[in-house]
Amino acid sequence: MLAQRWAPKDLNDRFGSERQSWEGIEAVAVDVAAAFATADAELDPMFETVWGWATDVANTAPEDSIDSSNDDDPLTTAINRPWGKGLEAQLALALWHLRHRDTLPADLPSQLTRCLDPDDSRAMHYRAILARWRPILEDHISDWYETHRDALFRDERVGPATLELTLHWSRPTQDFVATFRDELISTAHAGNRDAITWALIACLNEEDGYDVPLVLDMASGSADTTAAVATETARLVGPADIEAPMLDIGFQIWTALIDADRDAVPLSSLASLGAWARIDATPDPRWTDLMERTLDITAGEIDEPSDIARTLRDLQPSNHHLAMLLPLLTKGDLWEQMYTQDLAVESLRLGPRPASSEFHQLRDRLLELGRHDVMGIDPDEPE
């Protein structure tokens, strides 16, 4: 259809539409071409034709006024416009060409360089696409990328925004965290959650230039940054299949946050360490030691109190665990308090016998809170 076009006829005159073009067909055509390329379909007979279509669409002038500087989500805007679809099709087709012909299309570098013009009204939209494709550029279009990565991420006007886009829409790589370490840490200090996560990933993987002291310094920027470090570290080391060295570093970060000067790491921000209740490595004795220290420092003012209580119950409660439940009984909203108290009652039933002082302290506190069901728990015989 694109090879033999006819003058379009507007079928929507009665609705006042004035658009009469092949724009929609072109966008669909390059989408299909990109899908075929990604699926490794047979494109040899007409690759040059399809490449020409994608190039024409990518270079099409914007159909309406575009102001990148006022667009909060330039990637979503770009991938839903014909010229954005054209650029993504070019990248997909270029990879097909590399796989099947061992080279990249000759005009690809000039096409990509055109996207870096900061004066183009679509500058951030083009950059958003390149930012998302950055790992592919690093691996497969490396000559162009290495030549232009400074222009992409260090341009005074649009470099920082492009860096934030790649942090949000792509994944960390060794090359990126090494090359843009300073920019990454600076962005993390400013409170960017994606930058904090990438710096933590680099630290957990023991990448050069990333260690626990750096993370602690990064966490010292503000209470919000500290909280983000605490919750993201717990999330990253949470899976059951986490490698032991990464878990070790995670515990080191937790320890550093507890031990830090309170002027640098505010006490209120330590509440976020409650996120550690959700990791799968809770049987590790370090978890109990660090959670006890956290509860002592925060006086039980911590996030996820019921999750912590559930973990303590599931650990086959010891007298030590019963004592840790005490500060949690009245934290959170009313429903969470009730659930935490339910878990504390269950922990009493499962706890060691004969009853210890920790048992009686927890039971007495529950009685004060109106939990008369604890009267039926035998202090001498386990249930």
XYZ file of C-alpha atoms in Angstrom:
383
model
C 0.000 0.000 0.000
C 2.775 2.434 0.840
C 4.450 1.662 -2.467
C 1.354 2.665 -4.468
C -0.363 5.474 -2.646
C -3.437 7.317 -3.781
C -4.842 10.641 -2.699
C -6.664 10.053 0.571
C -10.324 10.913 0.819
C -11.562 12.238 4.119
C -14.537 10.155 5.234
C -15.142 12.226 8.359
C -16.197 15.588 6.898
C -19.427 15.502 8.857
C -17.401 15.511 12.069
C -15.336 18.520 11.012
C -12.070 16.590 10.514
C -9.518 18.281 8.292
C -6.788 15.595 8.405
C -6.319 13.827 5.079
C -3.074 11.857 4.988
C -1.404 8.462 5.101
C -0.123 9.149 8.575
C -2.095 6.374 10.303
C -1.244 3.789 7.637
C 2.434 4.715 7.832
C 2.487 4.327 11.606
C 0.853 0.894 11.410
C 3.157 -0.186 8.572
C 6.356 0.633 10.459
C 4.939 -1.016 13.586
C 4.383 -4.195 11.601
C 7.858 -3.933 10.055
C 9.402 -3.603 13.536
C 7.443 -6.633 14.753
C 8.595 -8.697 11.754
C 12.205 -7.632 12.347
C 12.041 -8.495 16.031
C 10.562 -11.900 15.167
C 13.383 -12.515 12.652
C 10.969 -12.762 9.733
C 12.318 -13.048 6.189
C 12.865 -9.425 5.119
C 15.701 -9.903 2.605
C 13.698 -9.379 -0.587
C 12.507 -5.928 0.429
C 14.613 -4.824 3.390
C 15.801 -1.628 1.693
C 12.203 -0.702 0.872
C 11.015 -1.268 4.419
C 14.048 0.592 5.786
C 13.173 3.513 3.540
C 9.620 3.570 4.875
C 10.833 3.621 8.488
C 13.352 6.367 7.705
C 10.757 8.513 5.951
C 8.326 8.182 8.840
C 11.021 8.856 11.474
C 11.996 12.035 9.620
C 8.431 13.265 9.166
C 7.787 16.700 10.603
C 5.560 16.654 13.693
C 1.909 16.770 12.814
C 1.215 19.270 15.591
C 3.050 21.512 18.006
C 5.451 19.603 20.264
C 7.208 21.079 23.283
C 9.527 18.548 24.864
C 10.303 20.790 27.810
C 6.712 20.644 29.078
C 6.110 16.919 28.548
C 6.156 14.926 31.780
C 6.249 11.622 29.905
C 8.162 12.099 26.634
C 8.579 8.373 25.990
C 4.842 7.667 26.005
C 4.309 10.645 23.714
C 7.087 9.543 21.341
C 6.080 5.898 20.930
C 2.544 6.959 20.105
C 3.531 9.375 17.332
C 4.411 8.260 13.781
C 7.949 9.695 13.913
C 8.583 7.918 17.222
C 7.320 4.647 15.812
C 9.567 5.246 12.813
C 12.660 5.603 15.008
C 11.842 2.450 16.969
C 11.288 0.608 13.686
C 14.686 1.801 12.471
C 16.345 0.379 15.579
C 14.532 -2.959 15.280
C 15.356 -3.199 11.575
C 18.995 -2.265 12.237
C 19.326 -5.186 14.652
C 17.763 -7.506 12.074
C 20.296 -6.267 9.522
C 23.120 -6.913 11.994
C 21.931 -10.459 12.717
C 21.380 -11.420 9.089
C 24.010 -9.400 7.235
C 26.614 -8.821 9.958
C 26.560 -5.064 9.444
C 24.381 -2.131 10.407
C 22.564 -0.048 7.773
C 25.027 2.496 6.417
C 22.888 5.527 7.233
C 21.927 4.434 10.763
C 24.629 6.539 12.497
C 23.499 9.731 10.778
C 19.873 8.928 11.575
C 20.667 8.471 15.279
C 22.869 11.556 15.433
C 20.027 13.613 14.025
C 18.019 12.690 17.139
C 20.519 14.408 19.426
C 19.895 17.942 18.191
C 18.858 19.785 21.374
C 17.176 22.482 19.296
C 14.704 20.052 17.722
C 11.252 20.520 19.221
C 11.141 16.727 19.697
C 14.593 16.526 21.305
C 13.465 14.882 24.547
C 11.064 12.568 22.745
C 13.791 11.177 20.490
C 16.129 10.997 23.455
C 13.523 9.119 25.471
C 13.497 6.369 22.859
C 17.291 6.216 22.732
C 17.386 6.196 26.538
C 15.115 3.168 26.652
C 17.179 1.413 23.985
C 20.484 2.326 25.651
C 21.487 -1.263 26.645
C 20.971 -2.294 23.023
C 22.990 0.659 21.810
C 25.807 -0.325 24.189
C 25.886 -3.936 23.027
C 25.082 -3.781 19.322
C 25.512 -0.217 18.095
C 28.536 0.394 20.280
C 30.658 2.468 17.892
C 27.983 5.116 17.588
C 27.073 4.919 21.272
C 30.629 5.326 22.572
C 31.120 8.333 20.312
C 27.889 10.029 21.328
C 27.138 8.914 24.897
C 28.458 12.179 26.321
C 26.193 14.143 24.004
C 23.343 11.889 25.040
C 23.774 12.078 28.824
C 26.105 15.013 29.555
C 24.697 17.756 27.365
C 24.226 20.780 29.641
C 20.666 21.421 28.542
C 19.109 17.998 28.097
C 21.679 15.500 29.357
C 20.415 15.247 32.966
C 16.833 14.721 31.816
C 17.979 12.033 29.355
C 19.887 10.307 32.131
C 16.754 10.249 34.287
C 14.849 8.711 31.377
C 17.316 5.855 30.955
C 17.255 5.278 34.726
C 13.479 4.996 34.583
C 12.925 3.081 31.356
C 15.954 0.814 30.913
C 18.124 -1.433 33.062
C 21.527 -0.955 34.689
C 24.631 -2.248 32.936
C 28.249 -2.442 34.045
C 29.299 0.026 31.375
C 26.727 2.614 32.357
C 27.251 2.529 36.142
C 31.011 2.758 35.603
C 30.955 5.538 32.991
C 28.279 7.690 34.617
C 29.018 6.989 38.275
C 29.267 10.651 39.269
C 26.066 11.586 37.480
C 24.268 8.574 38.957
C 25.297 9.370 42.525
C 24.476 13.064 42.100
C 21.011 12.150 40.831
C 20.554 9.747 43.746
C 21.560 12.475 46.210
C 18.799 14.603 44.719
C 16.313 11.915 45.731
C 15.692 10.214 42.385
C 14.349 6.759 43.323
C 15.559 5.097 40.126
C 19.105 6.399 40.663
C 19.053 5.128 44.246
C 17.994 1.686 43.043
C 20.711 1.542 40.360
C 23.414 2.610 42.823
C 22.250 -0.087 45.246
C 22.294 -2.710 42.490
C 25.861 -1.685 41.629
C 26.854 -1.900 45.299
C 25.241 -5.311 45.792
C 27.097 -6.546 42.707
C 30.353 -5.069 44.037
C 30.943 -2.895 40.999
C 34.049 -0.698 41.182
C 33.382 2.590 42.919
C 30.250 1.409 44.710
C 30.402 0.280 48.329
C 28.546 0.524 51.634
C 30.177 3.845 52.695
C 29.056 5.361 49.384
C 25.505 4.114 49.962
C 25.531 5.562 53.477
C 26.716 8.904 52.122
C 23.979 8.747 49.502
C 21.393 7.970 52.209
C 22.472 11.012 54.194
C 20.936 13.447 51.734
C 17.506 13.595 53.379
C 15.015 11.531 55.355
C 13.263 10.576 52.107
C 16.536 9.392 50.553
C 17.362 7.347 53.647
C 13.928 5.767 53.567
C 14.333 4.930 49.882
C 17.711 3.287 50.536
C 16.228 1.217 53.376
C 13.188 -0.017 51.458
C 14.976 -0.588 48.147
C 17.792 -2.554 49.766
C 15.238 -4.825 51.440
C 13.393 -5.291 48.159
C 16.533 -6.098 46.196
C 17.783 -8.751 48.644
C 14.305 -10.062 49.369
C 14.003 -13.045 46.974
C 14.726 -16.504 48.360
C 17.300 -17.179 45.627
C 19.393 -14.093 46.413
C 23.104 -14.871 46.317
C 24.831 -14.972 49.713
C 27.348 -12.165 48.956
C 24.511 -9.811 48.010
C 22.598 -10.662 51.184
C 25.744 -10.012 53.207
C 26.088 -6.544 51.676
C 22.388 -5.913 52.304
C 22.863 -6.643 56.006
C 25.924 -4.369 55.994
C 23.813 -1.515 54.601
C 21.139 -2.128 57.271
C 23.828 -2.086 59.970
C 25.355 1.116 58.590
C 21.984 2.892 58.660
C 21.452 1.909 62.305
C 24.969 2.893 63.358
C 25.045 6.179 61.432
C 25.136 9.572 63.068
C 21.534 10.631 63.640
C 22.209 14.052 62.139
C 23.137 12.334 58.873
C 20.514 9.587 58.990
C 17.460 10.921 60.853
C 15.794 8.643 63.372
C 12.412 9.067 61.669
C 13.768 7.622 58.425
C 14.663 4.329 60.126
C 10.960 3.457 60.247
C 11.361 2.298 56.652
C 13.584 -0.559 57.823
C 10.335 -2.364 58.580
C 10.455 -3.365 54.903
C 13.030 -5.986 55.938
C 10.166 -8.016 57.426
C 9.261 -9.087 53.904
C 12.547 -10.663 52.844
C 12.814 -14.438 52.509
C 16.054 -14.693 54.497
C 14.428 -13.990 57.875
C 15.718 -17.265 59.448
C 19.202 -15.741 59.231
C 20.182 -14.824 62.830
C 21.464 -11.464 61.585
C 17.879 -10.541 60.749
C 16.755 -11.004 64.347
C 19.723 -9.091 65.763
C 19.302 -6.146 63.406
C 15.526 -5.995 63.781
C 15.878 -6.006 67.572
C 18.349 -3.109 67.369
C 16.033 -1.259 64.998
C 13.049 -1.692 67.321
C 15.123 -0.478 70.278
C 16.346 2.620 68.442
C 12.934 3.518 67.028
C 10.942 2.492 70.139
C 8.792 0.425 67.812
C 7.931 3.371 65.540
C 8.450 1.355 62.388
C 6.655 0.565 59.145
C 4.985 -2.805 58.582
C 4.601 -3.727 62.289
C 2.224 -6.596 61.547
C 4.629 -8.028 58.957
C 7.385 -7.980 61.563
C 5.060 -9.658 64.074
C 4.132 -12.335 61.536
C 7.793 -13.028 60.823
C 8.549 -13.334 64.545
C 5.683 -15.788 64.938
C 6.836 -17.846 61.966
C 10.354 -18.121 63.407
C 9.083 -20.528 66.089
C 9.038 -17.839 68.770
C 11.771 -17.744 71.371
C 11.708 -15.644 74.529
C 13.810 -13.171 72.594
C 11.130 -12.906 69.890
C 8.362 -12.480 72.486
C 10.200 -9.456 73.888
C 10.516 -7.965 70.399
C 6.724 -8.106 69.961
C 6.021 -5.803 72.904
C 6.697 -2.430 71.195
C 4.698 -3.431 68.113
C 1.317 -4.066 69.767
C -0.036 -0.524 69.409
C 1.630 0.562 66.159
C -0.171 1.219 62.906
C -3.877 1.853 62.412
C -6.545 0.105 64.480
C -6.906 -2.861 62.138
C -3.154 -3.407 61.977
C -2.937 -3.240 65.765
C -5.624 -5.905 66.048
C -3.792 -8.152 63.580
C -0.447 -7.622 65.333
C -2.073 -8.522 68.641
C -3.568 -11.673 67.084
C -0.075 -12.677 65.981
C 1.300 -11.955 69.441
C -1.346 -14.230 70.981
C -0.365 -16.980 68.544
C 3.300 -16.443 69.434
C 2.475 -16.912 73.117
C 0.785 -20.210 72.284
C 3.843 -21.339 70.306
C 6.486 -19.928 72.648
C 8.838 -21.924 74.881
C 7.755 -23.498 78.161
C 7.927 -23.140 81.070
C 6.910 -19.506 80.688
C 9.621 -16.900 81.012
C 9.530 -13.305 82.162
C 9.196 -12.267 78.482
C 6.100 -14.495 78.204
C 4.460 -12.889 81.227
C 5.344 -9.344 80.138
C 3.779 -9.893 76.718
C 0.707 -11.601 78.171
C 0.197 -8.845 80.759
C 0.441 -6.164 78.075
C -2.086 -7.977 75.914
C -4.435 -8.179 78.897
C -4.100 -4.421 79.365
C -5.148 -4.022 75.732
C -8.280 -6.086 76.337
C -7.069 -9.384 74.921
C -8.602 -11.624 77.567
C -8.154 -14.669 75.327
C -4.575 -14.928 76.579
C -5.940 -16.115 79.953
C -6.563 -19.493 78.347
C -2.891 -19.996 77.400
C -1.167 -22.401 79.773
C 2.193 -20.889 80.903
C 3.620 -24.297 81.644
C 2.437 -26.555 78.810
C 2.894 -25.741 75.086
C -0.186 -26.053 72.856
